[in-house]
JSON list of C-alpha atoms in Angstrom, two decimals:
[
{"chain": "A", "resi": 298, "resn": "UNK", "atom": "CA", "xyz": [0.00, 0.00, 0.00]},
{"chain": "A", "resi": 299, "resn": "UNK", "atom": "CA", "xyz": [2.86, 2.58, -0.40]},
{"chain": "A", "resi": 300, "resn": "UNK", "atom": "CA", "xyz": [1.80, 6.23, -1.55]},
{"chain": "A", "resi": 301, "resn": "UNK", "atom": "CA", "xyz": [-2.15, 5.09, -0.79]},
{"chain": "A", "resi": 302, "resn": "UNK", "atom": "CA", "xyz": [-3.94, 8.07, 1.58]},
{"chain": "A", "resi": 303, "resn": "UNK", "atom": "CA", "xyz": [-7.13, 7.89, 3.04]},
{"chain": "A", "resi": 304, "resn": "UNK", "atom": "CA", "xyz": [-9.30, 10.87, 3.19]},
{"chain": "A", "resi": 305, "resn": "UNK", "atom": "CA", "xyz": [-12.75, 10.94, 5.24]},
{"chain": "A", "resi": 306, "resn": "UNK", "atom": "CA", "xyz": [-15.77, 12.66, 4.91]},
{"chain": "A", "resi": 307, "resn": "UNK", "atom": "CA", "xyz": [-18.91, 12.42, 7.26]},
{"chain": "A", "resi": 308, "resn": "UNK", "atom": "CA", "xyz": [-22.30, 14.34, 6.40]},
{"chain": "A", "resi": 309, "resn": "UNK", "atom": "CA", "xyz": [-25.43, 14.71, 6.90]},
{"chain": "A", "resi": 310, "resn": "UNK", "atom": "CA", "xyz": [-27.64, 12.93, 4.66]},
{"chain": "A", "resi": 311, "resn": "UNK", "atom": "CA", "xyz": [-27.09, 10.25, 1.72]},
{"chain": "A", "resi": 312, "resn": "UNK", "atom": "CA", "xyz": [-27.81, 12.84, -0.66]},
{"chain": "A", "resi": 313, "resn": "UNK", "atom": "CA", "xyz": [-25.21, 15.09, 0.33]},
{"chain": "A", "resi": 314, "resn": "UNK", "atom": "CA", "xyz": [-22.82, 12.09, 0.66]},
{"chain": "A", "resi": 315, "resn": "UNK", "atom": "CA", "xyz": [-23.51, 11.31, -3.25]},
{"chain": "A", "resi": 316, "resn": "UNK", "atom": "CA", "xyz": [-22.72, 14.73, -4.00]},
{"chain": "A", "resi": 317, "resn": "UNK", "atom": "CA", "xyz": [-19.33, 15.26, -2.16]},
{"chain": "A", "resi": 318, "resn": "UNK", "atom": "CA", "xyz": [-18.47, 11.73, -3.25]},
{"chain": "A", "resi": 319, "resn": "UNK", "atom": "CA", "xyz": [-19.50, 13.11, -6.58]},
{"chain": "A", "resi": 320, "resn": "UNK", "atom": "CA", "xyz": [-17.27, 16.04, -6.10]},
{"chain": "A", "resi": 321, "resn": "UNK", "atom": "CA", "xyz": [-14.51, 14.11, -4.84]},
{"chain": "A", "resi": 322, "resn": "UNK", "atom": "CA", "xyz": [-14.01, 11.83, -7.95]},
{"chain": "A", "resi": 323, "resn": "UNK", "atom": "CA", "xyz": [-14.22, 14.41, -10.08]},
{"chain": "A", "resi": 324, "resn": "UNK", "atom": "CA", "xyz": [-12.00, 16.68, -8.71]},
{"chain": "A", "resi": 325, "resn": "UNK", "atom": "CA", "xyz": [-8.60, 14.08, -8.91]},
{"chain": "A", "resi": 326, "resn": "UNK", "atom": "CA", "xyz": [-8.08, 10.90, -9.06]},
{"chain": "A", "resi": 327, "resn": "UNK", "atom": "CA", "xyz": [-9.59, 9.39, -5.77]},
{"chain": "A", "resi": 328, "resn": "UNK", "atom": "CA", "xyz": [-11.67, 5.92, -5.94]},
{"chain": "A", "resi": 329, "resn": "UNK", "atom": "CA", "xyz": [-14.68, 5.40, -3.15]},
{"chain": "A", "resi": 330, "resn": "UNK", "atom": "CA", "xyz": [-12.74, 2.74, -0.59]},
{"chain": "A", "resi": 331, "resn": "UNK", "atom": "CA", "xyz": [-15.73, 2.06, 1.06]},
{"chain": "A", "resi": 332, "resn": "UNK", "atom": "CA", "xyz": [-18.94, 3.92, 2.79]},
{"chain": "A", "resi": 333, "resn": "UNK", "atom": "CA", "xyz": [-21.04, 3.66, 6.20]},
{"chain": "A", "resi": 334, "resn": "UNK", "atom": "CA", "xyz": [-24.44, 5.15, 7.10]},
{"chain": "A", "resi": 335, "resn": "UNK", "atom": "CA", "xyz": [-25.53, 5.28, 10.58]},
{"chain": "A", "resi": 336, "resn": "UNK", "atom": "CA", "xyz": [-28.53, 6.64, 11.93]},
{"chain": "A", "resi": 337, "resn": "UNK", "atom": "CA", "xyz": [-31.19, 5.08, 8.88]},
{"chain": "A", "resi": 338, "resn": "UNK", "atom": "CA", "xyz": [-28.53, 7.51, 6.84]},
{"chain": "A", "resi": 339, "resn": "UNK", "atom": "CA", "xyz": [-28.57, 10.34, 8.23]},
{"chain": "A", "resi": 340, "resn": "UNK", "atom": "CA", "xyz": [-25.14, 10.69, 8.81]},
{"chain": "A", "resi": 341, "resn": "UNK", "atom": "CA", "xyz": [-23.04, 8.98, 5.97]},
{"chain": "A", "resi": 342, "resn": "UNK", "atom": "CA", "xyz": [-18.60, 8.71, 6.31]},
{"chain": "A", "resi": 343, "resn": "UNK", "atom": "CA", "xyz": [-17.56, 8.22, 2.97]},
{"chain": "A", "resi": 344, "resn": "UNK", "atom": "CA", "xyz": [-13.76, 6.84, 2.59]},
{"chain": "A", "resi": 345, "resn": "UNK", "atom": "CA", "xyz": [-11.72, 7.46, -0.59]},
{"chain": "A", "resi": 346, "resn": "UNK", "atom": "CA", "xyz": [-8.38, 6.44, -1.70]},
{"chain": "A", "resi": 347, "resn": "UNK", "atom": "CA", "xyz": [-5.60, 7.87, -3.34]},
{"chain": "A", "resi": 348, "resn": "UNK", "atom": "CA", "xyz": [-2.02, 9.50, -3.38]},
{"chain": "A", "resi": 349, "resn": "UNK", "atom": "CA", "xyz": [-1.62, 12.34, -0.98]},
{"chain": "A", "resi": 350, "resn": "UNK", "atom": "CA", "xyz": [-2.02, 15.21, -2.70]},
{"chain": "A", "resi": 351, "resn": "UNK", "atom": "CA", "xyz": [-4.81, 13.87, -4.98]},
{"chain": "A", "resi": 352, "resn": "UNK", "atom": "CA", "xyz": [-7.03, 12.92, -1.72]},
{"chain": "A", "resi": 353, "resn": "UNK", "atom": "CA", "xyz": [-6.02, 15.99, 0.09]},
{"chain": "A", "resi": 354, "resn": "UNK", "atom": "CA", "xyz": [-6.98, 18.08, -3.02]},
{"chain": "A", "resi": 355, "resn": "UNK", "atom": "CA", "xyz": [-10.44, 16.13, -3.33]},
{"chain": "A", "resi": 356, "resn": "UNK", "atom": "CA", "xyz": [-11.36, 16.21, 0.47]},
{"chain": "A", "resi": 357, "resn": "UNK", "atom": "CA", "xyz": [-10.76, 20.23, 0.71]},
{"chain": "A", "resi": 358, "resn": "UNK", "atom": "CA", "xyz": [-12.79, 20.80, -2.96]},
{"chain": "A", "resi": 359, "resn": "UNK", "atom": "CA", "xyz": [-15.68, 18.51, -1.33]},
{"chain": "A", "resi": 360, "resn": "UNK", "atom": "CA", "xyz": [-15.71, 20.25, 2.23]},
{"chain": "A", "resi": 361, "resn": "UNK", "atom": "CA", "xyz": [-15.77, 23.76, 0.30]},
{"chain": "A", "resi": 362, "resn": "UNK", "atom": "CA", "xyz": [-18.27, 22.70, -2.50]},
{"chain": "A", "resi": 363, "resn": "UNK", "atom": "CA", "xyz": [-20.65, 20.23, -1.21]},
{"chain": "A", "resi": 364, "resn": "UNK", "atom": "CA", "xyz": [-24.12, 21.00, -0.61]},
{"chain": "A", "resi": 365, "resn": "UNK", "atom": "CA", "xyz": [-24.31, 20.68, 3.01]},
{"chain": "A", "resi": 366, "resn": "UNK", "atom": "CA", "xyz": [-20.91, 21.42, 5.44]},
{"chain": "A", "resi": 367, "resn": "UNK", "atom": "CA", "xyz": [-19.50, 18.03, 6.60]},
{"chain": "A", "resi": 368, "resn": "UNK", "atom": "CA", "xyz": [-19.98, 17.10, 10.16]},
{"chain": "A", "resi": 369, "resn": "UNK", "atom": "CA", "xyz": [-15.98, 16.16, 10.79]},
{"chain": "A", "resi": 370, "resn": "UNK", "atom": "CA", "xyz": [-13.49, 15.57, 7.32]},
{"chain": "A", "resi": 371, "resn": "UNK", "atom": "CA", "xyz": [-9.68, 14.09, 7.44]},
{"chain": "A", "resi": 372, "resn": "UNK", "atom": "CA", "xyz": [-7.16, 12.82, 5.58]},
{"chain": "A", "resi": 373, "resn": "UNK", "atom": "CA", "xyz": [-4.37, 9.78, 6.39]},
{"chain": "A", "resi": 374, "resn": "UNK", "atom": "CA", "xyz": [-0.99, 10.02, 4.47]},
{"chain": "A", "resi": 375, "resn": "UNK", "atom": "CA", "xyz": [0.47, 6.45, 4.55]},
{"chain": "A", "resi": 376, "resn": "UNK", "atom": "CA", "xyz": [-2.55, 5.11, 6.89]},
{"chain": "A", "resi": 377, "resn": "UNK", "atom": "CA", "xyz": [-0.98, 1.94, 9.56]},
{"chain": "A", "resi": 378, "resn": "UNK", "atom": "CA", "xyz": [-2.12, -1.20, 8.67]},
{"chain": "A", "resi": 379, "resn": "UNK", "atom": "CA", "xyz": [-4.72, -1.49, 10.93]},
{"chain": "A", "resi": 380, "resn": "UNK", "atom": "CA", "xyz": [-6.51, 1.19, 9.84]},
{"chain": "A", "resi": 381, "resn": "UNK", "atom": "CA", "xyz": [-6.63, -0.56, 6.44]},
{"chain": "A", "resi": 382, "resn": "UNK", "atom": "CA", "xyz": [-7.83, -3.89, 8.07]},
{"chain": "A", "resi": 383, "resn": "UNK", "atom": "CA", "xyz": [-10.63, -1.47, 8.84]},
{"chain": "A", "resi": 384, "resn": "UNK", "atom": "CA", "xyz": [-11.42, -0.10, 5.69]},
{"chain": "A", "resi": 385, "resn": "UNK", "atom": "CA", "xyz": [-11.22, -3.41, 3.98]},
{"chain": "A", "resi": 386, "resn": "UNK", "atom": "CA", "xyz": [-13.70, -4.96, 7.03]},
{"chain": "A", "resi": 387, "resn": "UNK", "atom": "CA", "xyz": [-16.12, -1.96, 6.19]},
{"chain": "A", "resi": 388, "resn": "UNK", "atom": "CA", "xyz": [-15.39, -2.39, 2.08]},
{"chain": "A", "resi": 389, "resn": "UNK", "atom": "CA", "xyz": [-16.28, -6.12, 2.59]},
{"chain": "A", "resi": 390, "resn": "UNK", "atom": "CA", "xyz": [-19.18, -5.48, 4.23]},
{"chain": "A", "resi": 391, "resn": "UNK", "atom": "CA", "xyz": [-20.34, -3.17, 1.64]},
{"chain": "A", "resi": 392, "resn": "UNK", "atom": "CA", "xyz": [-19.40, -5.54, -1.13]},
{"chain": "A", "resi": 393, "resn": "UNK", "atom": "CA", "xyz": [-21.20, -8.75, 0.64]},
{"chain": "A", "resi": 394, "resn": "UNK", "atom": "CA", "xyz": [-24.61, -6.63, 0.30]},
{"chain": "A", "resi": 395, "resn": "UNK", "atom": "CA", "xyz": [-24.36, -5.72, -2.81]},
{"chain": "A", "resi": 396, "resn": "UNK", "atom": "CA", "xyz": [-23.50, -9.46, -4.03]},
{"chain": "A", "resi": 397, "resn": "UNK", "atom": "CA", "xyz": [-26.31, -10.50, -2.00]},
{"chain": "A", "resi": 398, "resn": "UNK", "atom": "CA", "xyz": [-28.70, -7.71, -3.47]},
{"chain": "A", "resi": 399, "resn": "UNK", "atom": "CA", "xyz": [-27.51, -8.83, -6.79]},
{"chain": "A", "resi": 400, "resn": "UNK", "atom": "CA", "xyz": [-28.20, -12.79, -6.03]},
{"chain": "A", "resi": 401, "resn": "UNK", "atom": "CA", "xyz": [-31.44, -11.94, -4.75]},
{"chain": "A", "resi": 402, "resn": "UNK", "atom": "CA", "xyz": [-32.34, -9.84, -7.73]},
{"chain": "A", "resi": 403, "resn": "UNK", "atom": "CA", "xyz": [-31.26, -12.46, -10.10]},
{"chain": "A", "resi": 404, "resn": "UNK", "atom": "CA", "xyz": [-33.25, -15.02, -7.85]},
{"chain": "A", "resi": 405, "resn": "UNK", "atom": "CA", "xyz": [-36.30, -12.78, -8.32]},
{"chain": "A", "resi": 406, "resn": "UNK", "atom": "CA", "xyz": [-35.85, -12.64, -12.21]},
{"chain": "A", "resi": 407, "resn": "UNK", "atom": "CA", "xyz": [-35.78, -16.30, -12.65]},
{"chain": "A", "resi": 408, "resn": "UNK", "atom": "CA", "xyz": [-38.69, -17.01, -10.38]},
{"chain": "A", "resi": 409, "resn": "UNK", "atom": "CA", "xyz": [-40.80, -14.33, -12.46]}
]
């Protein structure tokens, strides 16, 4: 994982989390590590991954731009290991639901 930054986001709302996300990506290039929603999604922490500068650049654009003010944002140059073990635990998590939304959808189509 050399030269791979973290950079954190939590806000208010999943619509607002779509946007700075939104924002983020497009600003440099950062890739969505993974995403949480707590309270039914009314707060949403949205991790991204990158080099340094391009993840400090998008976090900053996003807290500036977005349409609501994040709640807390921060960025991890060279992040210790466990903190990845914790973004891959959350990214797994993430991924398992979608694969099991996607089996159950399929499911669904064939029983129709």
């Amino acid at each position: 994982m050399g030269g791979t930054s973290l950079g954190f986001i939590e806000i208010s709302g999943v619509v607002a989390a779509v946007d700075a996300l939104d924002i983020m990506c497009k600003t440099s290039g950062v890739e969505l590590a993974t995403w949480e929603r707590k309270l039914g999604g009314r707060l949403v922490t949205i991790v991204i991954k990158g080099d340094v500068a391009a993840v400090t650049e998008a976090v900053e654009t996003a807290a500036l731009k977005a349409i609501k003010k994040p709640v807390a944002k921060g960025i991890i140059a060279n992040p210790h290991e466990e903190i990845m073990r914790l973004v891959n635990l959350s990214a797994s998590r993430f991924m398992n639901k979608q694969a099991e939304k996607s089996t159950l959808d399929a499911q669904t189509i064939q029983e129709v």
